[in-house]
Short mmCIF file of C-alpha atoms in Angstrom, two decimals:
data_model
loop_
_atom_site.label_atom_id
_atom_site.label_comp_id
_atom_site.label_asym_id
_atom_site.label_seq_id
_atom_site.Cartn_x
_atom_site.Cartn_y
_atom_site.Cartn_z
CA UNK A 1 -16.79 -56.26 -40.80
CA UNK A 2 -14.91 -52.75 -41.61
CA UNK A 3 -15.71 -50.23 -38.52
CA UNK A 4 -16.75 -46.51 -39.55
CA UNK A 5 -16.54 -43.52 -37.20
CA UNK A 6 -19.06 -42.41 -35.45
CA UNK A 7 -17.66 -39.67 -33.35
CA UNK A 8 -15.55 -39.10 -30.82
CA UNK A 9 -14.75 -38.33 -26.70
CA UNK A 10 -12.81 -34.82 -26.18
CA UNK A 11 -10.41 -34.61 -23.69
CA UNK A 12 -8.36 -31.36 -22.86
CA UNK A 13 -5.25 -31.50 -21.28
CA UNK A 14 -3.62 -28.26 -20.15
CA UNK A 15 0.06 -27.69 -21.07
CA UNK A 16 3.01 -25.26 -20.03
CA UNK A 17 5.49 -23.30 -21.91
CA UNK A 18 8.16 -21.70 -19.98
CA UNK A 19 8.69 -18.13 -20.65
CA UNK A 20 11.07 -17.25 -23.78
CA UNK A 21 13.10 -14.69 -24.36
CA UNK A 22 14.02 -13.35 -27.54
CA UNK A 23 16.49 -10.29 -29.19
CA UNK A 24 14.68 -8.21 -31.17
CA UNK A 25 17.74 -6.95 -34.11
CA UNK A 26 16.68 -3.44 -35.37
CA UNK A 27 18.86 -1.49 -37.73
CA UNK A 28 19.50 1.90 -38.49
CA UNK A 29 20.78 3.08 -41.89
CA UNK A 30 23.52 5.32 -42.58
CA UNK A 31 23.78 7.47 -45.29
CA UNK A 32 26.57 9.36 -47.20
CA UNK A 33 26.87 11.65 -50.34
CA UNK A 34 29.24 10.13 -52.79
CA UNK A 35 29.86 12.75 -54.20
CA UNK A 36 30.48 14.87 -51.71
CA UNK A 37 32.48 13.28 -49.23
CA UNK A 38 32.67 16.48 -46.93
CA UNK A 39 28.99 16.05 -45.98
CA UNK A 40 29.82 13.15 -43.48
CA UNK A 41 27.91 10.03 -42.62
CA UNK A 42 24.56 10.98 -41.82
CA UNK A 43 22.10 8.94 -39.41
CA UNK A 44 18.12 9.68 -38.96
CA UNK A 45 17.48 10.24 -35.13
CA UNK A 46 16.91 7.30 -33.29
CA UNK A 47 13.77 6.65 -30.14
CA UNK A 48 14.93 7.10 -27.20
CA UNK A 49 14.41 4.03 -24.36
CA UNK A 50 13.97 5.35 -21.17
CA UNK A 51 15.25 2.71 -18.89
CA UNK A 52 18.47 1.95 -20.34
CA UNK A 53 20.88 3.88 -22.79
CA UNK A 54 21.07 1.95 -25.93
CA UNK A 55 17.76 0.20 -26.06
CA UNK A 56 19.41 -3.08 -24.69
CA UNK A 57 16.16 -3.88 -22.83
CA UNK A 58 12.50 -3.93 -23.41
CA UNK A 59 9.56 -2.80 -21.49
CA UNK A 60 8.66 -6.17 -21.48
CA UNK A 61 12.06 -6.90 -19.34
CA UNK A 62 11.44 -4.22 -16.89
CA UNK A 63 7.91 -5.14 -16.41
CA UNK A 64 8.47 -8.60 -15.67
CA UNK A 65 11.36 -7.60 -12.83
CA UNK A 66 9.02 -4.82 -11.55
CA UNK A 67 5.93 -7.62 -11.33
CA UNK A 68 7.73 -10.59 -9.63
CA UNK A 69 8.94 -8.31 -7.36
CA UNK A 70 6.60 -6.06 -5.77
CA UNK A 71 3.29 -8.39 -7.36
CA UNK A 72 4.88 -11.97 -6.77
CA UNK A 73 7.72 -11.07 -4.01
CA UNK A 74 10.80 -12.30 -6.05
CA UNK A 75 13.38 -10.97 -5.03
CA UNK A 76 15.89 -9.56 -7.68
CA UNK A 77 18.41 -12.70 -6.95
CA UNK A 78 15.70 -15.35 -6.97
CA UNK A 79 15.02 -13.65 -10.48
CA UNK A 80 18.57 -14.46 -11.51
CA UNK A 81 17.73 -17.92 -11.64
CA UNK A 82 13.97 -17.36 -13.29
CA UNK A 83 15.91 -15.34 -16.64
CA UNK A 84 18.84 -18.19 -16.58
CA UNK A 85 15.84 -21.31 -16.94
CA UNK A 86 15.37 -19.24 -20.23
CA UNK A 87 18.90 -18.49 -21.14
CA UNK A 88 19.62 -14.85 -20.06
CA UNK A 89 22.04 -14.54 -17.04
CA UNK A 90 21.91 -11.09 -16.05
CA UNK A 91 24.33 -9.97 -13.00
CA UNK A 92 22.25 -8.49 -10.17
CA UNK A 93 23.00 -5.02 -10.96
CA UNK A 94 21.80 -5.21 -14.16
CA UNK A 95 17.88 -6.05 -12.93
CA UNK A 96 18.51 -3.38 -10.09
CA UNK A 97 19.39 -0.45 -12.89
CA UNK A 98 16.01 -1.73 -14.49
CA UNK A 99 14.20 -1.45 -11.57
CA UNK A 100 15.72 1.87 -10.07
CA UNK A 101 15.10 3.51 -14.07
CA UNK A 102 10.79 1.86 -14.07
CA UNK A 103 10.44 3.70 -10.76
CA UNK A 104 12.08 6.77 -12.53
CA UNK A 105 9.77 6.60 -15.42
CA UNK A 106 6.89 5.43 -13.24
CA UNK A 107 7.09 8.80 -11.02
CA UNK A 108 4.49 11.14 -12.43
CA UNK A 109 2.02 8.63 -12.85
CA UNK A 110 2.90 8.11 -8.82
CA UNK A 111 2.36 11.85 -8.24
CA UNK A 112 -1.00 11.61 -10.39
CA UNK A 113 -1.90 8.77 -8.15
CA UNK A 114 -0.99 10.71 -5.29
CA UNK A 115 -3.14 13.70 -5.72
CA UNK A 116 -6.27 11.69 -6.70
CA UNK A 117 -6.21 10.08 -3.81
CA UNK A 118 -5.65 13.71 -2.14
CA UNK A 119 -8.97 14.89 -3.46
CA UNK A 120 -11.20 12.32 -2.15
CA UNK A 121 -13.40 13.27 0.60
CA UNK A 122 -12.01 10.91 3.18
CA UNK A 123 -8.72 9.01 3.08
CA UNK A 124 -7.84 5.58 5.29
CA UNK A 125 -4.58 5.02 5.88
CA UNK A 126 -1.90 2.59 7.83
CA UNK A 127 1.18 1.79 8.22
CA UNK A 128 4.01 -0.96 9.03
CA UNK A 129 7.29 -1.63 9.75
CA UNK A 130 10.15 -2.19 6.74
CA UNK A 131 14.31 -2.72 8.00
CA UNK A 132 16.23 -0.07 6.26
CA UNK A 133 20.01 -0.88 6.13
CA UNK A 134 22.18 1.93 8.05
CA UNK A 135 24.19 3.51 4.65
CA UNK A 136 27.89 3.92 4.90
CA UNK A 137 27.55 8.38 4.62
CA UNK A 138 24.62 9.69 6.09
CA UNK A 139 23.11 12.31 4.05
CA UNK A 140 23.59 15.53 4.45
CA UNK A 141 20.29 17.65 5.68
CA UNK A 142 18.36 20.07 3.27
CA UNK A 143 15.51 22.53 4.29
CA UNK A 144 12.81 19.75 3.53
CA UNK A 145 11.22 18.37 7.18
CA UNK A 146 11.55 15.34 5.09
CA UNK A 147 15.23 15.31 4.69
CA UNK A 148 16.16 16.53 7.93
CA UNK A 149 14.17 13.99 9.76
CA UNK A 150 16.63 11.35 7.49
CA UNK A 151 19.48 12.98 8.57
CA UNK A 152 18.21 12.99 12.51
CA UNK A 153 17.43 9.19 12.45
CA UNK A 154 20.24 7.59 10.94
CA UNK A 155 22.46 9.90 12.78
CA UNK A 156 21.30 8.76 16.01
CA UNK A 157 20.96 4.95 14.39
CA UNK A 158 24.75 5.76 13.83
CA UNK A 159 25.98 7.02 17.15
CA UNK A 160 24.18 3.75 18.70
CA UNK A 161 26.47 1.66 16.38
CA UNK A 162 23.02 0.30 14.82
CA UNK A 163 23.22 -1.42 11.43
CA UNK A 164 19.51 -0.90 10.23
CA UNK A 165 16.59 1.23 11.71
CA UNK A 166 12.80 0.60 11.63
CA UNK A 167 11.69 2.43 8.96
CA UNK A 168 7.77 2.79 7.77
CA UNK A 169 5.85 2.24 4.15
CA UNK A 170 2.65 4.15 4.68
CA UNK A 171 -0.29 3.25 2.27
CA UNK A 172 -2.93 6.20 1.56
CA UNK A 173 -6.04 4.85 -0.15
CA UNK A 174 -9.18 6.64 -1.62
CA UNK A 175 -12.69 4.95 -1.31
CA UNK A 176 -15.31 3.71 -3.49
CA UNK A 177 -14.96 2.02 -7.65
CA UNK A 178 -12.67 5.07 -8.77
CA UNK A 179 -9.15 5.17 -6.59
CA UNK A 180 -5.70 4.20 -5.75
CA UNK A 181 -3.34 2.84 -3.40
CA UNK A 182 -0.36 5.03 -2.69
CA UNK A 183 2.14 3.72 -0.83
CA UNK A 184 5.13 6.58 0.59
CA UNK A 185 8.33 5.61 2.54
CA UNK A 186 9.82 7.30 5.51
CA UNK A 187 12.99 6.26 7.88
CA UNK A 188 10.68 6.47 10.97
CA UNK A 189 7.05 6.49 12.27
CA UNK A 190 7.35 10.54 13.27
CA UNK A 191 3.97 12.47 12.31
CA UNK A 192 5.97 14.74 9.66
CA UNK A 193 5.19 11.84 7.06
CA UNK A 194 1.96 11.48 6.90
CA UNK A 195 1.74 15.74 7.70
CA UNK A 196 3.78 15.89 4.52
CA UNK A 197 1.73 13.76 2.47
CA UNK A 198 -1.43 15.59 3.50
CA UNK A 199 -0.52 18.79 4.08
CA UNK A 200 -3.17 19.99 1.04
CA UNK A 201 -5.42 17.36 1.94
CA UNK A 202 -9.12 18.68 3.28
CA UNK A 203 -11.51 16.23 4.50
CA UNK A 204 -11.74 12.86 6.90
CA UNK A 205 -8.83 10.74 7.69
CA UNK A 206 -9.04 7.27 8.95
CA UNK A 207 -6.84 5.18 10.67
CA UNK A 208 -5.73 3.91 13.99
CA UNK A 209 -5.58 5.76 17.18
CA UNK A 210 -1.63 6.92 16.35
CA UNK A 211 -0.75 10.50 18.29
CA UNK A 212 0.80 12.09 15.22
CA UNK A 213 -2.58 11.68 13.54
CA UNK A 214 -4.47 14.29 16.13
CA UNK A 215 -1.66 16.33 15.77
CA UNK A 216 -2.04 16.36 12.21
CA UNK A 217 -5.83 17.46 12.71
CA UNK A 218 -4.73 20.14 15.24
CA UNK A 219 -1.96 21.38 12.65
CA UNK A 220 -4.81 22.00 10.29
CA UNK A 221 -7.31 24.56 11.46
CA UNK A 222 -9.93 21.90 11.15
CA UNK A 223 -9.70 21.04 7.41
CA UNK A 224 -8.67 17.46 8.51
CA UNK A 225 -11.12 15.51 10.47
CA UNK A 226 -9.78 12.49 12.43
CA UNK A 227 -12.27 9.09 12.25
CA UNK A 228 -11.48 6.13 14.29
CA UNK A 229 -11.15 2.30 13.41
CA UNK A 230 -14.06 0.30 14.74
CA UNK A 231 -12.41 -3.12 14.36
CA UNK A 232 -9.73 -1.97 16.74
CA UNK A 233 -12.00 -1.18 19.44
CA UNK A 234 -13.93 -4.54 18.62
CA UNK A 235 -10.14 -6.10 18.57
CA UNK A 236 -9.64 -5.27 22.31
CA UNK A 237 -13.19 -6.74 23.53
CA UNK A 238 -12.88 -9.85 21.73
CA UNK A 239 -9.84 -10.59 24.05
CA UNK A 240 -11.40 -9.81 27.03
CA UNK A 241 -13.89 -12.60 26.66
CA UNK A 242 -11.78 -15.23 28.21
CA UNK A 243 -11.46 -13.24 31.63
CA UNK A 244 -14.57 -11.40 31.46
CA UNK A 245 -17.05 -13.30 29.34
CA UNK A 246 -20.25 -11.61 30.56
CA UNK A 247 -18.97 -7.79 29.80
CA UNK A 248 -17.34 -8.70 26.76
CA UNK A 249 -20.30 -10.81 25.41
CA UNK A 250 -22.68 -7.31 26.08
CA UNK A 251 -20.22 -4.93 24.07
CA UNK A 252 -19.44 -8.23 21.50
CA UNK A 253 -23.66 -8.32 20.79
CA UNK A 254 -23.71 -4.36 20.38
CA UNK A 255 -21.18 -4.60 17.87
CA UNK A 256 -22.41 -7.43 16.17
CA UNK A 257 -25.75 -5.13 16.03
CA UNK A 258 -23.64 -1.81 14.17
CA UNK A 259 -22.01 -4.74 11.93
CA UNK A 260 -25.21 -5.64 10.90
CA UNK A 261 -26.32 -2.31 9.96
CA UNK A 262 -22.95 -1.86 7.82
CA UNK A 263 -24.13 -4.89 5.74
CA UNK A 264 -27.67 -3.70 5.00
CA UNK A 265 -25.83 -0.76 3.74
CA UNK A 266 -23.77 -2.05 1.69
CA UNK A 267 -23.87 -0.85 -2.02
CA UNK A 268 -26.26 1.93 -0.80
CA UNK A 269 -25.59 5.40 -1.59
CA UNK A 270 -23.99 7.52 1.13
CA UNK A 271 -27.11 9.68 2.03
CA UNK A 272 -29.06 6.19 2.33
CA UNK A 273 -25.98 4.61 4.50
CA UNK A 274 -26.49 8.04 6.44
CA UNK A 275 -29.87 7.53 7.02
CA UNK A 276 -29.85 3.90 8.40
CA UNK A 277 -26.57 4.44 10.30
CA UNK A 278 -29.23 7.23 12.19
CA UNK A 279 -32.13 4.87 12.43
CA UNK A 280 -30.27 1.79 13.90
CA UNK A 281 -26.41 2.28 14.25
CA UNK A 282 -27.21 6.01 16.44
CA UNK A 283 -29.22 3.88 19.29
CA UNK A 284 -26.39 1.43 19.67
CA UNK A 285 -24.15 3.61 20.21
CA UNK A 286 -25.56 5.09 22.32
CA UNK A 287 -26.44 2.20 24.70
CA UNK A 288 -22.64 1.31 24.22
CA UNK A 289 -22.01 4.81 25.52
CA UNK A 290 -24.08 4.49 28.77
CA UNK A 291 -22.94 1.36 29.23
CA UNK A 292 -18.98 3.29 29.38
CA UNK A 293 -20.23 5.64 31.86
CA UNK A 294 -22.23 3.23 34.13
CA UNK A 295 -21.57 0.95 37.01
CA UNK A 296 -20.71 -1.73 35.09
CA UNK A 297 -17.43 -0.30 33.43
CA UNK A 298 -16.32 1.78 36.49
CA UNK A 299 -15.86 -1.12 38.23
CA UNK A 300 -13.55 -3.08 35.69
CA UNK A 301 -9.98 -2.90 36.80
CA UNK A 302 -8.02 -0.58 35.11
CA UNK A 303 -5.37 -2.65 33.78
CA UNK A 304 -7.37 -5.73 32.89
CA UNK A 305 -8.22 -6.88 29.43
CA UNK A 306 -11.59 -5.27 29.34
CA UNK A 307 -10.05 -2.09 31.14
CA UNK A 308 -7.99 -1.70 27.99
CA UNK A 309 -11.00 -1.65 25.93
CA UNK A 310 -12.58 0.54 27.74
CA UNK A 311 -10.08 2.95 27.84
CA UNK A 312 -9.52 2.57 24.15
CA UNK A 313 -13.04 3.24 23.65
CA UNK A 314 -13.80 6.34 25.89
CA UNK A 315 -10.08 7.89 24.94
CA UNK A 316 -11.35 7.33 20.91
CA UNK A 317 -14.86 7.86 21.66
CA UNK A 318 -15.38 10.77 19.12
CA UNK A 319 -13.39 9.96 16.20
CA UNK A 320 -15.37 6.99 16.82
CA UNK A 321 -18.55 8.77 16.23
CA UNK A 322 -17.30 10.11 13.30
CA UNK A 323 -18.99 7.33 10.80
CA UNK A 324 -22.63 8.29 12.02
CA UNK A 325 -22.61 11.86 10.92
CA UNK A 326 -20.74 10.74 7.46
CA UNK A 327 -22.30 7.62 4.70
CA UNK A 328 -18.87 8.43 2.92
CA UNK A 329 -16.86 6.78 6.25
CA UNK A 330 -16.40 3.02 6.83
CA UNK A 331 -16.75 2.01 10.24
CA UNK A 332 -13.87 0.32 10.12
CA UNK A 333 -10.12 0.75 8.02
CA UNK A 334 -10.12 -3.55 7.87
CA UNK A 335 -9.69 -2.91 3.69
CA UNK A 336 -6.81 -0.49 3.90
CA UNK A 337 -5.01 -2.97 6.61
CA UNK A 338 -5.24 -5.81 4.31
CA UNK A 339 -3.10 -3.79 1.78
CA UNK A 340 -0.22 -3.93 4.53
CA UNK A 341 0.05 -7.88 3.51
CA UNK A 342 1.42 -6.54 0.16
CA UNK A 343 4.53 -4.96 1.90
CA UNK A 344 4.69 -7.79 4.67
CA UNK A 345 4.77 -10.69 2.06
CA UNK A 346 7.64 -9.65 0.50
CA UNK A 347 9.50 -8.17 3.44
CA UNK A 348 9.61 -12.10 4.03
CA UNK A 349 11.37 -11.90 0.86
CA UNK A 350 13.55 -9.18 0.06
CA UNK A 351 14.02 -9.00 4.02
CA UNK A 352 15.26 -5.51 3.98
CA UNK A 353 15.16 -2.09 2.28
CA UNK A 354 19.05 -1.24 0.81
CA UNK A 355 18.64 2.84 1.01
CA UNK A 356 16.34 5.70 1.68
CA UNK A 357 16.20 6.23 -2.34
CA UNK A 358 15.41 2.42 -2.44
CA UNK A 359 12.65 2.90 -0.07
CA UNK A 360 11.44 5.47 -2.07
CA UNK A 361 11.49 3.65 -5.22
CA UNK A 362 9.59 0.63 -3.53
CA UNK A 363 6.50 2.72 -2.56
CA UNK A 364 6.55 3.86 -6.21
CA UNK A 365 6.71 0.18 -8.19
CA UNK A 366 4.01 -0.71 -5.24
CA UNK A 367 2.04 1.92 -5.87
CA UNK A 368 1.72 0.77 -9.16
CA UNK A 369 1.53 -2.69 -8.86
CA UNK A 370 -0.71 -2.33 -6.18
CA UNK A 371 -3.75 -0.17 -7.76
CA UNK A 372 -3.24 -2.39 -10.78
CA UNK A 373 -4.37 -5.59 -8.42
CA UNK A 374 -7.09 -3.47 -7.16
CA UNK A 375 -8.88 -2.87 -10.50
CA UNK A 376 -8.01 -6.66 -11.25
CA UNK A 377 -5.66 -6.21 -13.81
CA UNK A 378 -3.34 -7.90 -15.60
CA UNK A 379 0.05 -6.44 -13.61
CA UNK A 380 2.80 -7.45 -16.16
CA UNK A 381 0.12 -6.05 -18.98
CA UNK A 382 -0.59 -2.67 -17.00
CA UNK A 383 3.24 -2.30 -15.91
CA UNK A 384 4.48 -2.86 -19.62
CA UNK A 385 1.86 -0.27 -21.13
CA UNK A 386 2.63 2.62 -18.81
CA UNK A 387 6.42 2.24 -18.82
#
């Protein structure tokens, strides 16, 4: 007999539509008198674009060049391909000028970001190595420490006959639900970048056991307060254990104790993280520190594995300390390294940096990008509505 409905099974199938570009037409009238032909044509002012003379391009252009980039690692001639799949074939100069004019519009929301992070209380920082192509002048030296110490590197990288030096991208990052991730570029790893950068800055700094960064506390008449990274010291036990698995399992177990303490802390205010580091992180310590002074360490060969760590460890003892008289300090900078994978995934990618005033342009779209990924935005969303 004749079938009726009697419901149905719902499948969902999830589709693509590749990206699709568009040119927006505006006009602007003109007006003239007719009457009075010696008032000229006459033409209401028109907005100014930012990034490129004429309005040719949208935000929405330069924030999809700044996100593949610096969010996705696309290079700008891997993005040549991406516009032409949706029928724009822009020359690679073209999506350079974009770029080079975002980071120009970009820069005092950089500088913003930059001095919030230069009021927080304490401030973890790293750094990591970026190739920066040897340019055909070198520049000429101005009173700024920064751009004589441009002018001394690729002088010397010059005289050598080098083609490229090993330039830096430093990342300064404030703590806690409210911060940023600033990213500044210099042409070498000398202390006068990160003195630069904090040269206002009052309060702890965290990092890695780098010279330049005790200089930088000496420099400043104790308003900078140097804390050490716990993981590192942990780092250089760990491989010991192979050659001395009885020592290394001892300091390993201590550790594992302070680690502990960090994660019943966790979430805690910093006068309750305070008060448990004191209870149960103060004890370990110092059983780690009479372990360093006993019998037991003094007879580990200097230049062993486990001599390393000790060194490391009795060299970086109090900057070590530093996270049991503070809550506000981690014991370790593990979350600020993890932000060097930004810059080392798309080194793979772009390989090098072109100029110092590209290098300078990169720590400002990463900047960006980067603070955006922290709060979990949308990048191409966030990058669009600044710009």
């Amino acid at each position: 007999g004749p079938r009726q409905i009697i419901g149905y099974d719902v499948t969902q199938t999830l589709e693509f539509e590749r990206p699709k570009l568009r040119v927006r037409v505006t006009k602007y009238p003109k007006f003239a008198c007719e009457d009075h032909p010696e008032c000229g044509v006459a033409q209401p002012p028109r907005p100014e674009n930012p990034l490129v003379e004429g309005d040719r391009y949208d935000t929405s252009i330069a924030a999809e060049i700044v996100a593949a980039k610096y969010a996705y690692h696309l290079p700008v001639y891997r993005q040549q391909d991406w516009f032409a799949g949706s029928g724009w074939m822009p020359d690679r100069s073209t999506l350079l000028n974009i770029l080079a004019s975002s980071a120009y519009v970009l820069e005092p929301l950089y500088q913003y970001y930059a001095d919030w992070v230069r009021m927080a209380a304490v401030i973890p920082t790293d750094e990591t190595r970026v190739m920066l192509l040897l340019p055909p002048e070198i520049p000429a030296a101005s009173d700024e420490p920064r751009s004589q110490r441009i002018h001394e590197v690729l002088s010397a990288a010059r005289a050598e006959n080098k083609t490229h030096v090993s330039a830096r991208m430093w990342v300064y990052r404030s703590l806690g639900q409210c911060g940023a991730n600033v990213f500044d570029f210099t042409v070498s790893r000398h202390r006068d970048g990160p003195a630069e950068f904090l040269k206002h800055f009052t309060g702890t700094l965290l990092g890695d056991c780098y010279s330049g960064f005790e200089s930088i506390v000496l420099a400043s008449d104790s308003r900078v307060v140097r804390a050490a990274c716990h993981a590192h010291a942990r780092r250089y036990v760990y491989e010991a254990r192979e050659y001395h698995p009885r020592e290394a399992a001892q300091l390993l177990a201590w550790y594992r104790q302070l680690y502990d303490v960090e994660d019943q802390a966790r979430g805690k205010s910093p006068e309750e993280v305070l008060a448990l580091r004191q209870q149960h992180s103060v004890p370990g310590m110092d059983q780690l520190r009479a372990w360093l002074n006993g019998d037991a360490a003094r007879s580990v060969l200097p230049k062993s594995r486990l001599g390393e760590a000790v060194r490391y460890l009795k060299n970086q003892w109090e900057p070590l300390c530093v996270f049991l008289r503070d809550g506000r300090v981690p014991i370790d900078n593990n979350e600020t390294e993890q932000l060097m994978k930004q810059v080392a995934t798309g080194r793979k990618n772009w390989i090098f940096i072109g100029s110092v005033e590209a290098g300078r342009r990169a720590a400002i779209l990463l900047t960006i990008v980067s603070t955006a990924h922290r709060y979990h935005l949308d990048i191409w969303l966030y990058v669009k509505d600044v710009l």
